[in-house]
Amino acid sequence: MAAASLPPPSRWPPPPLRLLPLVLLGCLAASAPLRAAEAAGVLRQVVAGGGDGDGGAFFEPFNVTYDHRAVILGGKRRMLVSAGLHYPRATPEMWPSLIAKCKEGGADVIETYIFWNGHEPAKGQYYFEGRFDIVKFAKLVAAEGLFLFLRIGPYACAEWNFGGFPVWLRDIPGIEFRTDNEPYKAEMQSFVTKIVNIMKEEKLYSWQGGPIILQQRYMLWAAQMALALDTGVPWVMCRQTDAPEQILDTCNAFYCDGFKPNSYNKPTIWTEDWDGWYADWGEPLPHRPAQDSAFAVARFYQRGGSLQNYYMYFGGTNFERTAGGPRQITSYDYDAPIDEYGILRQPKWGHLKDLHAAIKLCEPALIAVDGSPQYVKLGPMQEAHVYSSGKIHTNGSISENGQICSAFLANIDEHKYVSVWIFGKSYSLPPWSVSILPDCENVAFNTARVGTQTSVFTVESGSPSYSSRHKPRTLSLIGGPYLSSTWWTSKEPIGKWGEGSFAAQGILEHLNVTKDISDYLSYTMSVNISDEDVTYWNSKGVLPSLTIDQIRDVARVFVNGKLAGSKVGHWVSLNQPVQLVQGPNELTLFSEIVGLQNYGAFLEKDGAGFRGQVKLTGLSNGDIDFTNSLWTYQIGLKGEFSRIYSPENQGYAKWSSMQNDDTQTPFTWFKTMFDAPEGNDPVAIGLGSMGKGQAWVNGHLIGRYWSIVAPESGCPSSCNYAGTYGDSKCRSNCGMATQSWYHIPREWLQESGNLLVLLEETGGDPSQISLQVHYTKTICSKISETYYPPLSSWSRASNSRATLNTVAPELHLQCDEGHVISKIIFASYGTPSGGCQNFSVGNCHASTTLDLVTEACVGNNKCSISVTNDVFGDPCRKVVKDLAVEAECSPPLATEEPRDDM
């Protein structure tokens, strides 16, 4: 496999950029292909356009409007599910698979932000290639029959560096971000107009046969500008109660079932359903249970919602230096249904897929109600919402009623199971759950009852599915435990090294100097120390201290080329004892950015580096104030400037074989060569033995790394899904590094001769670095014979009413694409106990279970087994039985036939 071309943005120094005549930005949404019966006379996907979308329409042109109930596509109301997927957080080679997995999971729409600083890294210079090829991404979405929801902003937040703003914007005189400010509005309008024009030229709006159905702006003063662009599709504004009549105001939150727009004429839209959360360096990893995420979504549609977007459905990776601040990690996994590497996170993905299928079964009833649904109080904390084409008597069975009818039964009690009576029968509701009845009679889905498999990855990285830190996973190693035994090093000079250095009076603000072309800026000066001061310190047994009123992210103090100490924080004070000698001493202050602030007011004023006074304290005659002294400034690092991370630039540095002392030396470059693991699975590199720095593979900056450890406390041994969720509720990884594994996209690798280069800031041992493939290794499921029939057993009658063909429940297992079930670790039909990787046989057990499951599953990518006595026999009469299975997945060449005996 050939290494991909290098991505220009965020690299230092910036490479030449190709000036494009037009740019595009918007907020789009994509809908899965409609069933033939639904699509007739409404929307029809056409063949033209092709996989890469070289031209032509993807759909027959259709209009997008809305009323108080829903977004209307081609004249028909729709209940829409949207999947957040940010195109630059994956590679173009990953996009087709990711989009397909969104569609398979039940999404109608793909949502993405446009990232201004990725597309216009220098004023007037535009970039739309590689990971920033938004046109290619949009056409791939359309080729899958999905719609696109393009979020223009152009402010994104999104835990993206500087919230998506280009840093050059802050240098425009008189500018104030995100306000009714003329310089800001002029630049914003210029960029947005370019984006919209590109979308029109590429025929990507719905009325042109394209996928774009929605766009997003923010702030009231931006609304009129947006409307004047005449895009032909609705605009939305998040969390803006003053949105004008022509703009849809929407909700961003963990729960939005109580949200209502500011006008009756607008539908209820949830633009950001936070189904997980981001992580910061030095903090535990957040996790949101699948049951609670499903509960929030079901409640939204139950109470009148019409379009919901998962933020995120796939989070991805903050490649290069795109991670936001303060101090957000390189992984943007977000605990999303599709993990950072593009692998399905189970049970979240599967549980939400079932939810979406149940909601789609209810769609005819949901869109049939023009006003409010029938509301039925079922208990003190229990309620039902009934959607039907006519009045329904809820105190008796409606099986003979010919009307379309769907119902949502909710129990918002966090602790108690409750039985409720409606439609002439009793329904049991688990705590904090919603049951969905597509036909107002049979339960198709309950948010608290998970019927999909649990998956365990070979490498738990990013924000893993919840597991206690007291039960670490065993990692599957490919090609031995360590990446390489042969390493070379090169020393990075501290302070002034030549190119671009300059002297200036006083402490200059970091961003004003670097323009964010590098994380690093050094401030160097000479300090003359008298014999009197040295005698004074020796007599007192003390050291002088270098103090700075405020530092941002990371500050390091070097004296005569040696590291004295460091400070980490967001505008915190530094007080560092320093060892000075008689005569001249070279003092270097090293400022490091770890992601620019991406949220909050006055971003343009936040800045970076140092604030306030810089002093040397503890001298015999008092303090010395260096604040207004003459400092020599050096932007970036010499190795960075010389691009010694690129294969073609290896001769620009002096490399030598690594010695033991090199592992403890700050600001050291390391390099090695390695072969790619066999197969096509995603690749992860373990950098837990390193300190802090940046890593490049074949010239691609995979991102910052930092082995900073999270606090020991704050991670419960178990997580209860019930109750209101917050980002600190269910966290893992306490007492461990926030991130140890980093994604290397396959397309950045060659079969052999790959170059890995590390810039290590604090000291680390590269000989302990490992390389592993990331895939689903273990799959488990446990299904009761009383569970619901599979959603595939539901259908629609000619009048669109949902009907159920009653069949037995099914247990489903599936490995990643290209992998097969190689071994059945455990199988029992009866009364098995325990959970995934901890099952045990109960008092009741069908002895044929293992053989039957092995025959059905081993050697296949997926299998389905009916959970019924008809398959396994009845090992214990009058006892409710479960089927529990644990299986192992392997790449095809590693398939094993042997199995454990039970």
Short mmCIF file of C-alpha atoms in Angstrom, two decimals, residues 40-248:
data_model
loop_
_atom_site.label_atom_id
_atom_site.label_comp_id
_atom_site.label_asym_id
_atom_site.label_seq_id
_atom_site.Cartn_x
_atom_site.Cartn_y
_atom_site.Cartn_z
CA ALA A 40 -43.56 7.13 -4.53
CA GLY A 41 -44.46 10.64 -5.58
CA VAL A 42 -42.19 12.18 -2.94
CA LEU A 43 -38.44 11.56 -3.35
CA ARG A 44 -36.50 9.24 -5.59
CA GLN A 45 -32.79 8.63 -5.59
CA VAL A 46 -31.33 8.55 -9.08
CA VAL A 47 -28.26 6.72 -10.28
CA ALA A 48 -26.39 9.74 -11.65
CA GLY A 49 -23.58 11.22 -9.61
CA GLY A 50 -21.49 8.13 -9.02
CA GLY A 51 -19.49 7.15 -5.96
CA ASP A 52 -17.11 10.10 -6.20
CA GLY A 53 -19.84 12.33 -7.53
CA ASP A 54 -18.23 13.56 -10.74
CA GLY A 55 -21.44 15.25 -11.77
CA GLY A 56 -25.17 14.91 -12.19
CA ALA A 57 -28.03 14.75 -9.73
CA PHE A 58 -28.24 12.27 -6.88
CA PHE A 59 -31.97 12.76 -6.28
CA GLU A 60 -34.81 14.02 -8.34
CA PRO A 61 -34.90 17.70 -7.34
CA PHE A 62 -37.15 18.33 -4.33
CA ASN A 63 -38.11 21.23 -2.11
CA VAL A 64 -37.46 21.44 1.62
CA THR A 65 -40.00 23.28 3.77
CA TYR A 66 -41.44 22.81 7.23
CA ASP A 67 -44.51 23.28 9.35
CA HIS A 68 -45.13 23.17 13.10
CA ARG A 69 -44.82 19.38 13.14
CA ALA A 70 -41.83 18.43 10.97
CA VAL A 71 -39.39 19.16 8.21
CA ILE A 72 -41.16 18.52 4.89
CA LEU A 73 -39.18 16.83 2.12
CA GLY A 74 -40.77 16.78 -1.33
CA GLY A 75 -44.15 17.59 0.16
CA LYS A 76 -44.10 14.94 2.91
CA ARG A 77 -43.46 15.32 6.63
CA ARG A 78 -40.56 13.25 7.89
CA MET A 79 -39.28 12.07 11.25
CA LEU A 80 -35.52 12.29 10.74
CA VAL A 81 -32.52 10.78 12.52
CA SER A 82 -29.21 12.53 11.91
CA ALA A 83 -25.67 11.28 12.53
CA GLY A 84 -22.87 13.74 13.37
CA LEU A 85 -19.70 12.97 11.40
CA HIS A 86 -17.00 15.64 10.95
CA TYR A 87 -15.17 14.99 7.69
CA PRO A 88 -11.69 16.30 8.77
CA ARG A 89 -11.66 13.98 11.78
CA ALA A 90 -11.35 11.00 9.45
CA THR A 91 -9.46 10.38 6.23
CA PRO A 92 -11.23 10.41 2.85
CA GLU A 93 -10.56 6.70 2.58
CA MET A 94 -12.60 6.17 5.77
CA TRP A 95 -15.56 8.27 4.65
CA PRO A 96 -17.46 5.66 2.55
CA SER A 97 -17.41 3.05 5.31
CA LEU A 98 -18.36 5.56 8.00
CA ILE A 99 -21.27 6.94 5.97
CA ALA A 100 -22.48 3.41 5.22
CA LYS A 101 -22.37 2.51 8.92
CA CYS A 102 -24.41 5.62 9.74
CA LYS A 103 -26.99 4.53 7.18
CA GLU A 104 -27.02 0.94 8.44
CA GLY A 105 -27.56 2.28 11.95
CA GLY A 106 -30.77 3.99 10.83
CA ALA A 107 -29.62 7.54 10.04
CA ASP A 108 -31.42 9.57 7.39
CA VAL A 109 -29.08 12.55 7.62
CA ILE A 110 -25.34 13.20 8.01
CA GLU A 111 -24.45 16.35 9.96
CA THR A 112 -21.13 18.14 9.86
CA TYR A 113 -19.59 21.45 10.73
CA ILE A 114 -17.54 23.44 8.25
CA PHE A 115 -14.16 24.35 9.76
CA TRP A 116 -13.14 27.82 8.61
CA ASN A 117 -9.51 27.57 9.72
CA GLY A 118 -9.09 24.32 7.81
CA HIS A 119 -10.40 25.84 4.58
CA GLU A 120 -8.86 29.32 4.82
CA PRO A 121 -5.64 28.89 6.86
CA ALA A 122 -4.32 32.17 5.42
CA LYS A 123 -6.52 35.11 4.47
CA GLY A 124 -7.72 34.68 0.91
CA GLN A 125 -6.03 31.30 0.44
CA TYR A 126 -8.37 28.30 0.36
CA TYR A 127 -7.85 24.60 0.78
CA PHE A 128 -10.37 21.89 -0.17
CA GLU A 129 -8.25 18.78 -0.60
CA GLY A 130 -7.56 15.65 1.43
CA ARG A 131 -9.46 15.59 4.69
CA PHE A 132 -10.92 19.02 3.86
CA ASP A 133 -12.54 18.01 0.56
CA ILE A 134 -16.06 18.88 1.66
CA VAL A 135 -17.47 18.52 -1.87
CA LYS A 136 -16.27 14.93 -2.14
CA PHE A 137 -17.66 14.21 1.31
CA ALA A 138 -21.07 15.69 0.41
CA LYS A 139 -21.25 13.64 -2.77
CA LEU A 140 -20.37 10.44 -0.90
CA VAL A 141 -23.22 11.19 1.51
CA ALA A 142 -25.60 11.67 -1.41
CA ALA A 143 -24.37 8.51 -3.14
CA GLU A 144 -25.54 6.54 -0.09
CA GLY A 145 -29.00 8.08 -0.44
CA LEU A 146 -28.58 10.20 2.67
CA PHE A 147 -29.23 13.89 3.20
CA LEU A 148 -26.75 16.44 4.49
CA PHE A 149 -27.11 18.96 7.32
CA LEU A 150 -24.30 21.48 6.85
CA ARG A 151 -23.54 23.62 9.89
CA ILE A 152 -22.04 26.85 8.61
CA GLY A 153 -21.35 28.75 11.77
CA PRO A 154 -18.74 29.75 10.71
CA TYR A 155 -17.97 29.42 14.44
CA ALA A 156 -17.98 25.71 15.24
CA CYS A 157 -16.74 25.29 18.84
CA ALA A 158 -16.72 21.47 18.44
CA GLU A 159 -13.60 21.07 20.63
CA TRP A 160 -11.71 22.19 17.52
CA ASN A 161 -8.70 24.51 17.66
CA PHE A 162 -9.89 28.12 18.17
CA GLY A 163 -13.47 26.96 17.62
CA GLY A 164 -12.80 26.80 13.89
CA PHE A 165 -11.78 30.46 13.56
CA PRO A 166 -8.59 31.12 11.60
CA VAL A 167 -6.00 32.78 13.83
CA TRP A 168 -5.33 35.49 11.24
CA LEU A 169 -8.86 36.77 11.93
CA ARG A 170 -7.81 38.16 15.33
CA ASP A 171 -5.25 40.44 13.65
CA ILE A 172 -7.88 42.42 11.75
CA PRO A 173 -8.10 45.90 13.33
CA GLY A 174 -11.16 46.47 15.48
CA ILE A 175 -12.50 42.94 15.18
CA GLU A 176 -14.66 41.30 17.87
CA PHE A 177 -15.68 37.69 17.31
CA ARG A 178 -19.31 36.56 17.36
CA THR A 179 -20.73 40.04 17.80
CA ASP A 180 -22.50 42.59 15.62
CA ASN A 181 -19.10 43.88 14.55
CA GLU A 182 -18.51 45.15 11.02
CA PRO A 183 -14.97 43.75 10.47
CA TYR A 184 -16.08 40.36 11.76
CA LYS A 185 -19.29 40.33 9.71
CA ALA A 186 -17.42 41.27 6.54
CA GLU A 187 -14.96 38.37 6.85
CA MET A 188 -17.68 35.95 7.89
CA GLN A 189 -19.92 36.91 4.98
CA SER A 190 -17.05 36.55 2.53
CA PHE A 191 -16.28 33.01 3.66
CA VAL A 192 -19.90 31.86 3.97
CA THR A 193 -20.75 33.23 0.54
CA LYS A 194 -17.85 31.32 -1.01
CA ILE A 195 -19.02 28.11 0.59
CA VAL A 196 -22.61 28.55 -0.52
CA ASN A 197 -21.51 29.37 -4.05
CA ILE A 198 -19.45 26.19 -4.24
CA MET A 199 -22.42 24.16 -3.08
CA LYS A 200 -24.57 25.73 -5.75
CA GLU A 201 -21.94 25.22 -8.46
CA GLU A 202 -21.66 21.56 -7.50
CA LYS A 203 -25.48 21.25 -7.52
CA LEU A 204 -25.60 19.96 -3.96
CA TYR A 205 -28.79 21.65 -2.75
CA SER A 206 -31.98 19.63 -2.68
CA TRP A 207 -33.68 21.71 -5.36
CA GLN A 208 -30.73 20.89 -7.61
CA GLY A 209 -30.96 17.15 -6.95
CA GLY A 210 -28.36 17.27 -4.19
CA PRO A 211 -28.38 16.12 -0.55
CA ILE A 212 -28.39 19.43 1.35
CA ILE A 213 -31.66 19.95 3.21
CA LEU A 214 -30.64 22.18 6.15
CA GLN A 215 -28.02 24.82 6.95
CA GLN A 216 -27.08 26.44 10.23
CA ARG A 217 -26.09 29.92 11.29
CA TYR A 218 -26.01 31.60 14.68
CA MET A 219 -26.84 34.99 16.17
CA LEU A 220 -29.77 37.18 15.19
CA TRP A 221 -27.67 39.69 13.26
CA ALA A 222 -26.39 36.89 10.99
CA ALA A 223 -29.86 35.67 10.06
CA GLN A 224 -30.62 38.28 7.41
CA MET A 225 -27.28 37.66 5.74
CA ALA A 226 -28.01 33.94 5.63
CA LEU A 227 -31.46 34.43 4.13
CA ALA A 228 -30.04 36.79 1.49
CA LEU A 229 -27.81 33.99 0.17
CA ASP A 230 -30.94 32.38 -1.32
CA THR A 231 -29.89 28.77 -0.82
CA GLY A 232 -33.41 27.41 -1.17
CA VAL A 233 -33.30 25.30 2.01
CA PRO A 234 -34.14 26.24 5.63
CA TRP A 235 -31.62 27.70 8.05
CA VAL A 236 -31.43 26.78 11.73
CA MET A 237 -29.96 28.55 14.76
CA CYS A 238 -28.88 26.60 17.85
CA ARG A 239 -29.96 27.82 21.29
CA GLN A 240 -31.17 31.19 19.99
CA THR A 241 -34.53 32.14 21.50
CA ASP A 242 -34.57 35.34 19.44
CA ALA A 243 -34.36 33.54 16.08
CA PRO A 244 -36.53 35.35 13.50
CA GLU A 245 -39.63 33.71 12.03
CA GLN A 246 -37.78 32.47 8.93
CA ILE A 247 -35.02 30.75 10.96
CA LEU A 248 -35.56 27.55 12.98
#
